[in-house]
Amino acid sequence: MQFVVIFLIAFLAGASAKDDSLSESSAALEKQCGSFCYTLLRTLSQSGDKAKKAAEESAITIRNQDNQIKELEMKVAELKANLELMKEKEIEYEAKIKSNDDLVVDVGLKLDSLTNKVAQIADIKSNRTEPKV
């Protein structure tokens, strides 16, 4: 855009330097050029303001998203810590279950042993009480 403005100004300056008969039309052209330049500068200024405002809004959005990312990272770290704690508790719980299972098996074996001993005692007793033939 600046190139266009510079080109127009250079063109008008060159045209006014070549011919004095153009001085009548050059005043009108200067007025139109000035009006055009003013409009162009105003438009550029407004678009610059819009761009500045958009950049500020983008910066705010980026800061907000950075804050959200930090919060999410903290939550992830907390969840990882909780997961590790749960894994440790699960290992402890599984060890207790295995220990309890071992106790149940041990008690079952002892009951079987006692049942066998009671059966042996009953056999011995029944052999004593039977008359010998």
PDB file of N, CA and C in Angstrom, residues 90-127:
ATOM      1  N   GLU A  90      -2.451 -51.895  45.965  1.00  0.00           N
ATOM      2  CA  GLU A  90      -2.884 -53.122  45.297  1.00  0.00           C
ATOM      3  C   GLU A  90      -1.878 -54.245  45.542  1.00  0.00           C
ATOM      4  N   ILE A  91      -0.591 -53.916  45.490  1.00  0.00           N
ATOM      5  CA  ILE A  91       0.444 -54.919  45.748  1.00  0.00           C
ATOM      6  C   ILE A  91       0.332 -55.429  47.182  1.00  0.00           C
ATOM      7  N   GLU A  92       0.128 -54.501  48.136  1.00  0.00           N
ATOM      8  CA  GLU A  92      -0.042 -54.901  49.538  1.00  0.00           C
ATOM      9  C   GLU A  92      -1.275 -55.784  49.701  1.00  0.00           C
ATOM     10  N   TYR A  93      -2.364 -55.399  49.055  1.00  0.00           N
ATOM     11  CA  TYR A  93      -3.610 -56.158  49.153  1.00  0.00           C
ATOM     12  C   TYR A  93      -3.437 -57.557  48.558  1.00  0.00           C
ATOM     13  N   GLU A  94      -2.772 -57.635  47.412  1.00  0.00           N
ATOM     14  CA  GLU A  94      -2.544 -58.942  46.797  1.00  0.00           C
ATOM     15  C   GLU A  94      -1.663 -59.814  47.683  1.00  0.00           C
ATOM     16  N   ALA A  95      -0.683 -59.205  48.361  1.00  0.00           N
ATOM     17  CA  ALA A  95       0.169 -59.959  49.282  1.00  0.00           C
ATOM     18  C   ALA A  95      -0.661 -60.494  50.448  1.00  0.00           C
ATOM     19  N   LYS A  96      -1.582 -59.674  50.962  1.00  0.00           N
ATOM     20  CA  LYS A  96      -2.452 -60.134  52.054  1.00  0.00           C
ATOM     21  C   LYS A  96      -3.359 -61.259  51.584  1.00  0.00           C
ATOM     22  N   ILE A  97      -3.897 -61.124  50.386  1.00  0.00           N
ATOM     23  CA  ILE A  97      -4.770 -62.178  49.848  1.00  0.00           C
ATOM     24  C   ILE A  97      -3.984 -63.473  49.692  1.00  0.00           C
ATOM     25  N   LYS A  98      -2.756 -63.388  49.177  1.00  0.00           N
ATOM     26  CA  LYS A  98      -1.929 -64.584  49.010  1.00  0.00           C
ATOM     27  C   LYS A  98      -1.641 -65.201  50.368  1.00  0.00           C
ATOM     28  N   SER A  99      -1.337 -64.350  51.349  1.00  0.00           N
ATOM     29  CA  SER A  99      -1.078 -64.845  52.697  1.00  0.00           C
ATOM     30  C   SER A  99      -2.317 -65.541  53.254  1.00  0.00           C
ATOM     31  N   ASN A 100      -3.484 -64.925  53.061  1.00  0.00           N
ATOM     32  CA  ASN A 100      -4.732 -65.538  53.531  1.00  0.00           C
ATOM     33  C   ASN A 100      -5.001 -66.851  52.804  1.00  0.00           C
ATOM     34  N   ASP A 101      -4.747 -66.878  51.500  1.00  0.00           N
ATOM     35  CA  ASP A 101      -4.936 -68.113  50.737  1.00  0.00           C
ATOM     36  C   ASP A 101      -4.012 -69.208  51.254  1.00  0.00           C
ATOM     37  N   ASP A 102      -2.760 -68.834  51.552  1.00  0.00           N
ATOM     38  CA  ASP A 102      -1.814 -69.807  52.103  1.00  0.00           C
ATOM     39  C   ASP A 102      -2.299 -70.327  53.449  1.00  0.00           C
ATOM     40  N   LEU A 103      -2.851 -69.437  54.281  1.00  0.00           N
ATOM     41  CA  LEU A 103      -3.388 -69.861  55.581  1.00  0.00           C
ATOM     42  C   LEU A 103      -4.566 -70.808  55.405  1.00  0.00           C
ATOM     43  N   VAL A 104      -5.440 -70.503  54.461  1.00  0.00           N
ATOM     44  CA  VAL A 104      -6.600 -71.366  54.213  1.00  0.00           C
ATOM     45  C   VAL A 104      -6.135 -72.747  53.758  1.00  0.00           C
ATOM     46  N   VAL A 105      -5.164 -72.777  52.867  1.00  0.00           N
ATOM     47  CA  VAL A 105      -4.632 -74.063  52.394  1.00  0.00           C
ATOM     48  C   VAL A 105      -4.002 -74.813  53.556  1.00  0.00           C
ATOM     49  N   ASP A 106      -3.238 -74.108  54.390  1.00  0.00           N
ATOM     50  CA  ASP A 106      -2.590 -74.732  55.542  1.00  0.00           C
ATOM     51  C   ASP A 106      -3.629 -75.285  56.514  1.00  0.00           C
ATOM     52  N   VAL A 107      -4.669 -74.503  56.796  1.00  0.00           N
ATOM     53  CA  VAL A 107      -5.739 -74.970  57.692  1.00  0.00           C
ATOM     54  C   VAL A 107      -6.447 -76.170  57.069  1.00  0.00           C
ATOM     55  N   GLY A 108      -6.671 -76.122  55.768  1.00  0.00           N
ATOM     56  CA  GLY A 108      -7.311 -77.253  55.082  1.00  0.00           C
ATOM     57  C   GLY A 108      -6.476 -78.515  55.196  1.00  0.00           C
ATOM     58  N   LEU A 109      -5.159 -78.377  55.031  1.00  0.00           N
ATOM     59  CA  LEU A 109      -4.274 -79.544  55.163  1.00  0.00           C
ATOM     60  C   LEU A 109      -4.293 -80.090  56.591  1.00  0.00           C
ATOM     61  N   LYS A 110      -4.303 -79.193  57.573  1.00  0.00           N
ATOM     62  CA  LYS A 110      -4.342 -79.629  58.969  1.00  0.00           C
ATOM     63  C   LYS A 110      -5.661 -80.323  59.282  1.00  0.00           C
ATOM     64  N   LEU A 111      -6.763 -79.796  58.733  1.00  0.00           N
ATOM     65  CA  LEU A 111      -8.060 -80.455  58.936  1.00  0.00           C
ATOM     66  C   LEU A 111      -8.059 -81.843  58.308  1.00  0.00           C
ATOM     67  N   ASP A 112      -7.498 -81.958  57.113  1.00  0.00           N
ATOM     68  CA  ASP A 112      -7.403 -83.278  56.472  1.00  0.00           C
ATOM     69  C   ASP A 112      -6.567 -84.227  57.318  1.00  0.00           C
ATOM     70  N   SER A 113      -5.458 -83.698  57.861  1.00  0.00           N
ATOM     71  CA  SER A 113      -4.602 -84.514  58.713  1.00  0.00           C
ATOM     72  C   SER A 113      -5.350 -84.958  59.962  1.00  0.00           C
ATOM     73  N   LEU A 114      -6.078 -84.035  60.593  1.00  0.00           N
ATOM     74  CA  LEU A 114      -6.865 -84.383  61.784  1.00  0.00           C
ATOM     75  C   LEU A 114      -7.953 -85.395  61.447  1.00  0.00           C
ATOM     76  N   THR A 115      -8.593 -85.214  60.304  1.00  0.00           N
ATOM     77  CA  THR A 115      -9.640 -86.158  59.889  1.00  0.00           C
ATOM     78  C   THR A 115      -9.039 -87.545  59.699  1.00  0.00           C
ATOM     79  N   ASN A 116      -7.876 -87.607  59.102  1.00  0.00           N
ATOM     80  CA  ASN A 116      -7.208 -88.901  58.913  1.00  0.00           C
ATOM     81  C   ASN A 116      -6.833 -89.519  60.254  1.00  0.00           C
ATOM     82  N   LYS A 117      -6.336 -88.683  61.184  1.00  0.00           N
ATOM     83  CA  LYS A 117      -5.968 -89.208  62.505  1.00  0.00           C
ATOM     84  C   LYS A 117      -7.194 -89.703  63.252  1.00  0.00           C
ATOM     85  N   VAL A 118      -8.301 -88.961  63.150  1.00  0.00           N
ATOM     86  CA  VAL A 118      -9.543 -89.401  63.801  1.00  0.00           C
ATOM     87  C   VAL A 118      -9.989 -90.723  63.190  1.00  0.00           C
ATOM     88  N   ALA A 119      -9.864 -90.843  61.883  1.00  0.00           N
ATOM     89  CA  ALA A 119     -10.251 -92.096  61.221  1.00  0.00           C
ATOM     90  C   ALA A 119      -9.343 -93.231  61.673  1.00  0.00           C
ATOM     91  N   GLN A 120      -8.047 -92.958  61.831  1.00  0.00           N
ATOM     92  CA  GLN A 120      -7.124 -93.987  62.301  1.00  0.00           C
ATOM     93  C   GLN A 120      -7.456 -94.397  63.729  1.00  0.00           C
ATOM     94  N   ILE A 121      -7.747 -93.389  64.557  1.00  0.00           N
ATOM     95  CA  ILE A 121      -8.111 -93.684  65.950  1.00  0.00           C
ATOM     96  C   ILE A 121      -9.383 -94.510  65.977  1.00  0.00           C
ATOM     97  N   ALA A 122     -10.342 -94.178  65.143  1.00  0.00           N
ATOM     98  CA  ALA A 122     -11.596 -94.929  65.092  1.00  0.00           C
ATOM     99  C   ALA A 122     -11.331 -96.353  64.629  1.00  0.00           C
ATOM    100  N   ASP A 123     -10.433 -96.517  63.662  1.00  0.00           N
ATOM    101  CA  ASP A 123     -10.095 -97.872  63.199  1.00  0.00           C
ATOM    102  C   ASP A 123      -9.429 -98.669  64.316  1.00  0.00           C
ATOM    103  N   ILE A 124      -8.510 -98.019  65.035  1.00  0.00           N
ATOM    104  CA  ILE A 124      -7.821 -98.702  66.127  1.00  0.00           C
ATOM    105  C   ILE A 124      -8.813 -99.095  67.201  1.00  0.00           C
ATOM    106  N   LYS A 125      -9.714 -98.197  67.529  1.00  0.00           N
ATOM    107  CA  LYS A 125     -10.720 -98.469  68.552  1.00  0.00           C
ATOM    108  C   LYS A 125     -11.648 -99.591  68.114  1.00  0.00           C
ATOM    109  N   SER A 126     -12.029 -99.582  66.866  1.00  0.00           N
ATOM    110  CA  SER A 126     -12.947-100.617  66.400  1.00  0.00           C
ATOM    111  C   SER A 126     -12.244-101.961  66.333  1.00  0.00           C
ATOM    112  N   ASN A 127     -10.938-101.967  66.104  1.00  0.00           N
ATOM    113  CA  ASN A 127     -10.205-103.230  66.105  1.00  0.00           C
ATOM    114  C   ASN A 127     -10.083-103.777  67.520  1.00  0.00           C
TER     115      ASN A 127
END
